[in-house]
């Protein structure tokens, strides 16, 4: 062997620069990267990461969404009853009632819109798992609590009675956009989208008024999503996957695969067993699919995000609910994100 | 033979360089993944303890408060009195509230699977909504005798916290 052969300077230089570049990347990730990103940016990034991952891997990507706490207070209030021990953003309401009403309305409208926007506007499938997409388990409504708005007890209840979120969302534009809040929710630019009907607008307004009477005077803005795949779609997917597995096994181990195929296809016991497994699986998937659709219909009611992907049913929505564990747990089987 | 030796030595160098590069790349991806995901359960546990500490601090003696918490799913809320010698060492012989992955002291001692907070109270009692002696998962788990627990569900739980006679009592609403 000639001296120096295999250790050319170019190769060594290339490896050295690659190692330096990767070291800098590691340093960035540890020290600089995600620590300084805003909470919203982190949430958006995690939402996009999960939505673009395959179903089998999406569970590995946590949603880095932290519930934002907003305290609406008078000059002396602290929302200690609601947010003691928690970091919160404090918004001081002016003594002028009309101005205070506007601030409350804009806070609620902004909370609703940012929740909807951050979670993908209902266009992203965030909670799908392989087991539920194949109807091996029943689909369940899953949530992220985007934010909680609390009103300090020092704020006059008469102010809250004047709040009209519905009118505010109709008449005011989203900051930075040329659409009103209502138009942004109905998203004139896209054809398949959630419809915010009168019931939902009334609910938003009622929730705001509940701040004057509800326990802790607090409402939560909750993104909920439930997605159901039809039995035909999931069974077809399963059949395709089974075909892929069978084809692959024939390539890797043709003799063994052929022997198994002979047993299954040409012996009574094998054929009956295969049919029983296939039938049982199909039946189980069918039952889960029907139960999931019934559950989704109950949760979604008149509010349905229709997609153009076959018979997929379910919905995505943002709810403004008085913050109690009964209200939230009735809506959400599980909650992700950081409180 | 010399040609074969030369070819092998050339390939070994190339393979080694490629392996190092792939190793560094994989390491960067793994570190990046863990940096991004960190440990969300531990973050939730910390948030629960921070919230409870703040809210218990606001309560006056004789008062009861109801607090909604979102804990890490399937983790446990456990409490020990200050005189309990079996409490986790990190409790430092004070009344102690812990959020742990498992219902054993070892889990509460490990920072990756448990967090604890001490309180200035004579007694700290956690009462579960499950009957005494029964475990939802059966009796074959290493149940810590004498210590009840509250298991966090996948959604929210409401805790009722009472401050009475220098003691803190925590129970879960059904």
XYZ file of C-alpha atoms in Angstrom:
513
model
C 0.000 0.000 0.000
C 1.300 3.431 -0.909
C 1.849 5.855 1.902
C -1.008 8.287 2.372
C -3.429 6.266 0.241
C -6.914 6.155 1.819
C -6.184 9.190 4.001
C -6.280 11.854 1.332
C -6.278 15.437 2.582
C -9.572 16.148 0.799
C -11.374 13.379 2.652
C -9.998 14.416 6.002
C -10.853 18.052 5.355
C -14.406 17.140 4.346
C -14.913 15.052 7.474
C -13.479 17.808 9.620
C -15.808 20.494 8.233
C -18.820 18.189 8.471
C -17.995 17.477 12.100
C -17.621 21.205 12.849
C -20.950 21.967 11.161
C -22.707 19.268 13.122
C -21.086 20.408 16.347
C -22.396 23.916 15.739
C -25.850 22.461 15.057
C -25.745 20.527 18.326
C -24.657 23.646 20.190
C -27.523 25.576 18.668
C -30.075 22.952 19.591
C -28.900 22.752 23.169
C -28.189 26.351 24.022
C -29.955 28.644 21.655
C -32.670 26.956 19.605
C -35.905 26.105 21.325
C -35.347 27.829 24.673
C -35.719 31.265 23.167
C -38.554 30.521 20.783
C -41.901 31.919 21.854
C -44.525 29.602 23.271
C -46.714 30.146 20.234
C -43.902 29.380 17.812
C -43.102 26.189 19.685
C -46.733 25.177 19.635
C -47.113 25.833 15.929
C -43.938 23.931 15.140
C -45.032 20.939 17.191
C -48.505 21.008 15.596
C -47.020 20.997 12.113
C -44.488 18.326 13.029
C -47.150 16.023 14.360
C -49.599 16.660 11.534
C -47.013 15.817 8.894
C -45.781 12.663 10.636
C -47.296 9.269 9.723
C -49.983 7.927 12.066
C -47.618 5.342 13.505
C -45.117 8.038 14.516
C -47.350 10.970 15.437
C -47.735 9.784 19.043
C -43.972 10.223 19.475
C -44.202 13.935 18.808
C -45.654 15.776 21.800
C -47.615 18.971 21.350
C -45.490 21.691 22.922
C -48.479 23.892 23.601
C -48.697 25.606 26.972
C -52.013 26.938 28.193
C -51.842 30.707 28.267
C -53.422 32.320 31.316
C -54.881 35.800 30.976
C -56.053 37.787 33.959
C -58.478 40.638 33.334
C -58.355 42.824 36.397
C -59.002 46.205 37.802
C -56.057 48.293 38.981
C -55.922 46.415 42.301
C -56.838 42.844 41.314
C -54.488 39.883 40.975
C -56.659 36.896 39.925
C -55.128 35.088 42.890
C -58.161 32.825 43.130
C -57.693 31.627 39.572
C -53.995 31.760 38.870
C -52.157 31.462 42.192
C -48.976 29.504 41.538
C -49.290 29.938 37.768
C -47.675 32.395 35.405
C -50.284 34.653 33.875
C -50.529 37.694 31.651
C -52.281 40.539 33.456
C -54.498 42.947 31.543
C -55.609 45.988 33.514
C -59.092 47.168 32.581
C -59.724 50.904 32.469
C -62.330 52.476 34.690
C -64.334 53.514 31.613
C -66.862 50.674 31.244
C -67.163 50.865 27.458
C -63.401 50.666 27.023
C -63.240 47.794 29.488
C -65.935 45.956 27.525
C -63.967 46.401 24.295
C -60.827 45.008 25.893
C -62.694 41.980 27.214
C -64.302 41.371 23.821
C -60.991 41.674 21.986
C -59.263 39.383 24.506
C -61.890 36.702 24.016
C -61.971 37.075 20.230
C -58.175 36.989 20.020
C -58.056 33.915 22.259
C -60.575 32.123 20.065
C -58.857 33.039 16.828
C -55.312 32.302 17.978
C -56.419 28.913 19.309
C -58.057 28.043 16.005
C -55.100 29.349 13.999
C -52.409 27.726 16.125
C -54.036 24.299 15.997
C -54.206 24.305 12.226
C -57.681 25.756 11.604
C -59.220 22.325 11.613
C -57.253 21.306 8.519
C -54.670 19.193 10.339
C -55.179 15.770 11.841
C -53.471 16.097 15.202
C -54.637 13.190 17.292
C -54.895 10.346 14.836
C -53.218 7.130 15.851
C -52.745 3.964 13.833
C -55.109 2.062 16.132
C -57.954 4.583 15.830
C -57.432 5.220 12.114
C -57.779 1.464 11.550
C -60.831 1.287 13.835
C -59.048 -1.114 16.168
C -60.133 1.179 18.996
C -62.997 3.635 19.250
C -62.175 7.230 18.308
C -62.305 9.692 21.182
C -62.445 13.465 21.347
C -59.059 14.884 22.234
C -58.243 18.411 23.229
C -55.700 21.091 23.836
C -56.559 23.867 26.271
C -55.148 26.854 24.409
C -55.845 29.488 27.013
C -57.817 30.422 30.099
C -59.214 33.871 30.706
C -60.118 34.836 34.242
C -61.770 37.978 35.484
C -60.751 39.204 38.874
C -63.514 39.528 41.456
C -62.867 43.289 41.611
C -64.260 43.776 38.112
C -67.851 44.976 38.117
C -70.230 42.195 36.891
C -72.186 44.880 35.025
C -69.219 45.239 32.682
C -69.366 41.560 31.808
C -73.086 41.727 31.094
C -72.382 44.264 28.343
C -69.878 42.030 26.567
C -71.102 40.950 23.127
C -68.445 38.719 21.558
C -70.683 37.809 18.662
C -71.049 41.398 17.515
C -67.370 42.080 18.111
C -66.334 39.151 15.929
C -68.688 40.268 13.160
C -67.590 43.886 13.149
C -63.859 43.794 13.871
C -60.908 42.636 11.845
C -58.256 40.221 12.990
C -55.048 42.192 13.675
C -52.819 41.991 10.624
C -55.510 40.625 8.322
C -58.203 42.195 6.150
C -60.833 39.752 7.382
C -63.144 40.073 10.326
C -62.895 37.438 13.023
C -66.045 35.797 11.718
C -64.775 35.791 8.140
C -61.444 34.400 9.317
C -63.215 31.556 11.105
C -65.290 30.760 8.058
C -62.187 31.345 5.937
C -63.482 32.759 2.673
C -60.319 31.569 0.927
C -61.027 27.851 1.344
C -64.034 25.815 0.286
C -63.877 23.013 2.806
C -63.894 24.555 6.240
C -65.696 24.724 9.518
C -68.884 26.691 9.621
C -69.344 28.874 12.648
C -73.081 28.912 12.966
C -75.324 31.005 15.179
C -75.249 28.420 17.959
C -71.493 28.633 18.281
C -71.474 32.436 18.250
C -74.149 32.492 20.907
C -72.138 30.040 22.948
C -69.094 32.291 22.751
C -71.173 35.215 23.957
C -72.810 33.193 26.717
C -69.454 31.970 27.947
C -68.239 35.536 28.227
C -71.308 36.453 30.266
C -70.761 33.411 32.481
C -67.601 35.110 33.704
C -69.809 37.237 35.908
C -71.371 34.266 37.641
C -69.285 31.140 37.054
C -67.059 29.518 39.613
C -63.680 31.224 39.613
C -64.959 33.583 36.897
C -62.886 31.837 34.314
C -63.413 30.464 30.829
C -61.227 28.079 28.899
C -60.639 28.049 25.158
C -60.418 24.452 24.144
C -59.519 23.012 20.765
C -61.257 19.684 20.331
C -60.890 17.223 17.505
C -62.466 13.875 16.821
C -61.907 12.072 13.558
C -63.602 8.887 12.465
C -62.677 6.762 9.497
C -65.373 4.782 7.767
C -65.276 1.020 8.043
C -64.800 0.603 4.284
C -61.762 2.893 4.200
C -60.030 1.347 7.193
C -60.743 -2.213 6.003
C -59.351 -1.362 2.581
C -56.230 0.110 4.160
C -55.796 -3.007 6.267
C -56.179 -5.218 3.197
C -53.538 -3.181 1.346
C -51.148 -3.426 4.282
C -51.734 -7.174 4.534
C -51.007 -7.492 0.833
C -47.781 -5.510 1.234
C -46.680 -7.714 4.125
C -47.512 -10.874 2.183
C -45.680 -9.630 -0.905
C -42.625 -8.662 1.105
C -42.516 -12.012 2.870
C -42.640 -13.786 -0.495
C -39.612 -11.815 -1.610
C -37.646 -12.386 1.587
C -38.607 -15.987 2.285
C -40.407 -17.437 -0.723
C -40.361 -21.089 0.341
C -41.679 -20.441 3.836
C -44.310 -18.031 2.552
C -45.441 -20.487 -0.089
C -45.746 -23.226 2.531
C -47.875 -21.021 4.747
C -50.016 -19.995 1.783
C -50.602 -23.658 0.885
C -51.742 -24.407 4.444
C -54.074 -21.409 4.555
C -55.568 -21.795 1.073
C -55.701 -25.505 0.533
C -56.445 -27.044 3.927
C -59.923 -26.829 5.493
C -58.562 -25.930 8.918
C -56.289 -23.221 7.505
C -58.997 -21.721 5.327
C -61.568 -21.716 8.116
C -59.085 -20.167 10.553
C -58.116 -17.464 8.077
C -61.749 -16.649 7.373
C -62.556 -16.576 11.079
C -59.682 -14.167 11.791
C -60.584 -11.956 8.837
C -64.273 -11.984 9.703
C -63.660 -11.351 13.375
C -61.307 -8.480 12.649
C -63.721 -6.956 10.158
C -66.599 -7.263 12.604
C -64.606 -5.660 15.401
C -63.533 -2.809 13.119
C -67.140 -2.314 11.960
C -68.440 -2.067 15.521
C -65.727 0.408 16.490
C -66.393 2.484 13.395
C -70.123 2.719 14.092
C -69.608 3.541 17.768
C -67.051 6.198 16.838
C -69.422 7.788 14.323
C -72.211 7.886 16.896
C -69.852 9.455 19.410
C -68.601 12.014 16.882
C -72.158 12.953 15.901
C -72.981 13.532 19.545
C -69.957 15.744 20.108
C -70.034 17.636 16.868
C -73.780 18.104 16.548
C -74.565 20.684 13.904
C -70.910 21.646 13.666
C -69.047 19.517 11.190
C -65.805 20.030 9.373
C -66.318 18.140 6.199
C -63.244 17.045 4.324
C -62.930 15.717 0.861
C -61.301 12.482 1.989
C -63.939 9.874 1.405
C -66.295 9.199 4.255
C -64.123 10.526 7.005
C -66.332 12.046 9.662
C -65.750 14.019 12.785
C -64.978 17.624 13.496
C -62.528 20.129 14.803
C -63.687 23.103 16.797
C -62.773 25.676 19.389
C -65.057 25.828 22.394
C -65.215 28.580 24.967
C -66.413 26.861 28.128
C -66.727 27.926 31.747
C -63.637 26.451 33.345
C -64.733 23.499 35.409
C -63.481 19.957 35.300
C -66.966 18.626 34.517
C -67.339 20.923 31.484
C -63.891 20.142 30.126
C -64.046 16.404 30.827
C -67.444 16.140 29.151
C -65.838 17.574 26.042
C -62.426 15.900 26.200
C -61.504 12.272 26.814
C -57.883 13.290 26.920
C -55.992 16.545 26.960
C -52.559 17.188 25.518
C -50.171 20.061 25.944
C -48.759 21.582 29.102
C -51.073 23.235 31.629
C -2.561 -10.716 -1.666
C -1.025 -7.249 -1.532
C -3.744 -5.956 -3.871
C -6.407 -7.508 -1.689
C -4.818 -5.992 1.370
C -4.718 -2.591 -0.288
C -8.362 -2.767 -1.319
C -9.430 -3.797 2.163
C -7.429 -1.051 3.831
C -8.848 1.565 1.455
C -12.410 0.394 2.056
C -11.945 0.243 5.826
C -10.914 3.866 5.875
C -13.862 4.878 3.701
C -16.321 2.846 5.730
C -14.945 4.257 8.958
C -15.339 7.808 7.710
C -18.893 7.123 6.558
C -19.765 5.392 9.839
C -18.459 8.323 11.862
C -20.447 10.745 9.707
C -23.651 8.710 10.030
C -23.062 8.331 13.760
C -22.662 12.063 14.210
C -25.747 12.742 12.093
C -27.849 10.227 14.020
C -26.570 11.620 17.283
C -27.540 15.117 16.201
C -31.019 13.920 15.225
C -31.535 12.083 18.521
C -30.274 15.013 20.564
C -32.417 17.354 18.510
C -35.476 15.146 19.070
C -34.965 14.979 22.824
C -34.171 18.652 22.970
C -37.449 19.341 21.243
C -39.613 16.886 23.129
C -37.834 17.123 26.490
C -39.962 15.442 29.103
C -43.476 16.786 28.942
C -44.682 14.595 31.788
C -42.083 16.110 34.095
C -43.097 19.573 32.963
C -46.733 18.759 33.776
C -45.713 17.391 37.161
C -43.848 20.606 37.928
C -46.810 22.677 36.780
C -49.113 20.703 39.114
C -46.838 21.177 42.106
C -46.270 24.871 41.345
C -50.001 25.411 41.041
C -50.820 23.505 44.222
C -48.095 25.255 46.164
C -49.444 28.638 45.105
C -53.056 27.783 45.787
C -52.363 26.112 49.149
C -50.407 29.224 50.078
C -53.467 31.375 49.426
C -55.726 29.244 51.635
C -56.162 30.285 55.222
C -56.466 27.871 58.125
C -59.950 26.364 58.147
C -60.556 27.042 54.456
C -61.209 24.562 51.677
C -60.492 25.242 48.046
C -61.254 23.394 44.826
C -58.511 23.433 42.245
C -58.541 21.969 38.773
C -55.305 20.391 37.662
C -54.092 18.689 34.516
C -51.484 16.205 35.645
C -49.395 13.813 33.577
C -51.735 11.004 32.548
C -51.541 7.902 34.765
C -49.003 9.474 37.163
C -49.763 9.655 40.874
C -50.132 12.341 43.513
C -48.707 11.097 46.820
C -48.207 12.739 50.186
C -46.204 12.074 53.335
C -46.352 13.604 56.819
C -43.247 15.201 58.198
C -42.654 12.415 60.700
C -42.932 9.627 58.158
C -39.538 7.867 57.989
C -40.543 6.114 54.771
C -40.954 9.319 52.792
C -38.573 9.956 49.876
C -35.203 11.282 50.988
C -35.668 14.489 49.008
C -38.538 15.387 51.356
C -35.941 16.049 54.050
C -38.229 14.916 56.875
C -40.798 17.617 56.051
C -44.387 17.175 54.971
C -44.118 16.380 51.336
C -46.248 16.215 48.208
C -44.946 14.302 45.213
C -46.077 13.666 41.649
C -44.567 10.370 40.548
C -44.737 8.002 37.632
C -45.190 4.984 39.910
C -46.545 4.500 43.404
C -43.179 3.643 44.884
C -40.641 5.766 46.714
C -37.937 4.979 44.179
C -39.985 6.598 41.433
C -40.423 9.732 43.529
C -36.698 9.857 44.248
C -35.717 9.802 40.580
C -35.953 13.282 39.043
C -36.925 11.845 35.669
C -39.954 10.036 37.097
C -41.014 12.141 40.061
C -41.035 15.591 41.544
C -41.624 16.559 45.169
C -42.400 19.722 47.073
C -42.169 20.214 50.812
C -44.764 22.082 52.817
C -44.714 23.715 56.202
C -47.447 21.570 57.716
C -47.728 19.095 60.539
C -49.584 16.571 58.428
C -50.134 16.170 54.725
C -52.752 13.651 53.713
C -53.761 12.639 50.235
C -57.071 10.834 50.051
C -57.965 8.998 46.928
C -61.501 8.467 45.741
C -60.815 4.737 45.661
C -61.609 2.652 48.749
C -58.752 1.868 51.154
C -56.635 -1.083 50.195
C -57.899 -1.329 46.639
C -55.761 -0.630 43.651
C -57.367 0.055 40.281
C -54.797 -2.198 38.666
C -54.941 -5.012 41.175
C -52.947 -5.798 44.288
C -49.905 -7.163 42.515
C -48.323 -3.735 42.175
C -45.778 -2.632 44.792
C -48.390 -0.587 46.604
C -46.850 1.611 49.212
C -48.609 0.538 52.355
C -50.407 3.255 54.212
C -50.053 5.915 51.536
C -53.089 6.705 49.497
C -52.804 8.319 46.149
C -54.668 10.163 43.456
C -54.044 8.944 39.952
C -54.170 11.631 37.301
C -56.577 10.860 34.462
C -55.969 11.732 30.819
C -58.067 14.874 31.208
C -58.693 17.037 34.277
C -59.114 16.285 37.943
C -60.486 18.565 40.614
C -58.634 18.511 43.901
C -60.254 19.605 47.131
C -57.651 21.044 49.459
C -58.370 21.764 53.114
C -56.174 23.490 55.629
C -57.111 22.503 59.151
C -55.194 22.620 62.441
C -51.849 22.959 60.730
C -52.507 20.059 58.388
C -53.180 19.854 54.677
C -55.719 17.408 53.271
C -56.050 16.754 49.563
C -58.784 14.712 47.964
C -60.127 14.230 44.478
C -63.636 15.189 43.476
C -65.595 12.465 41.762
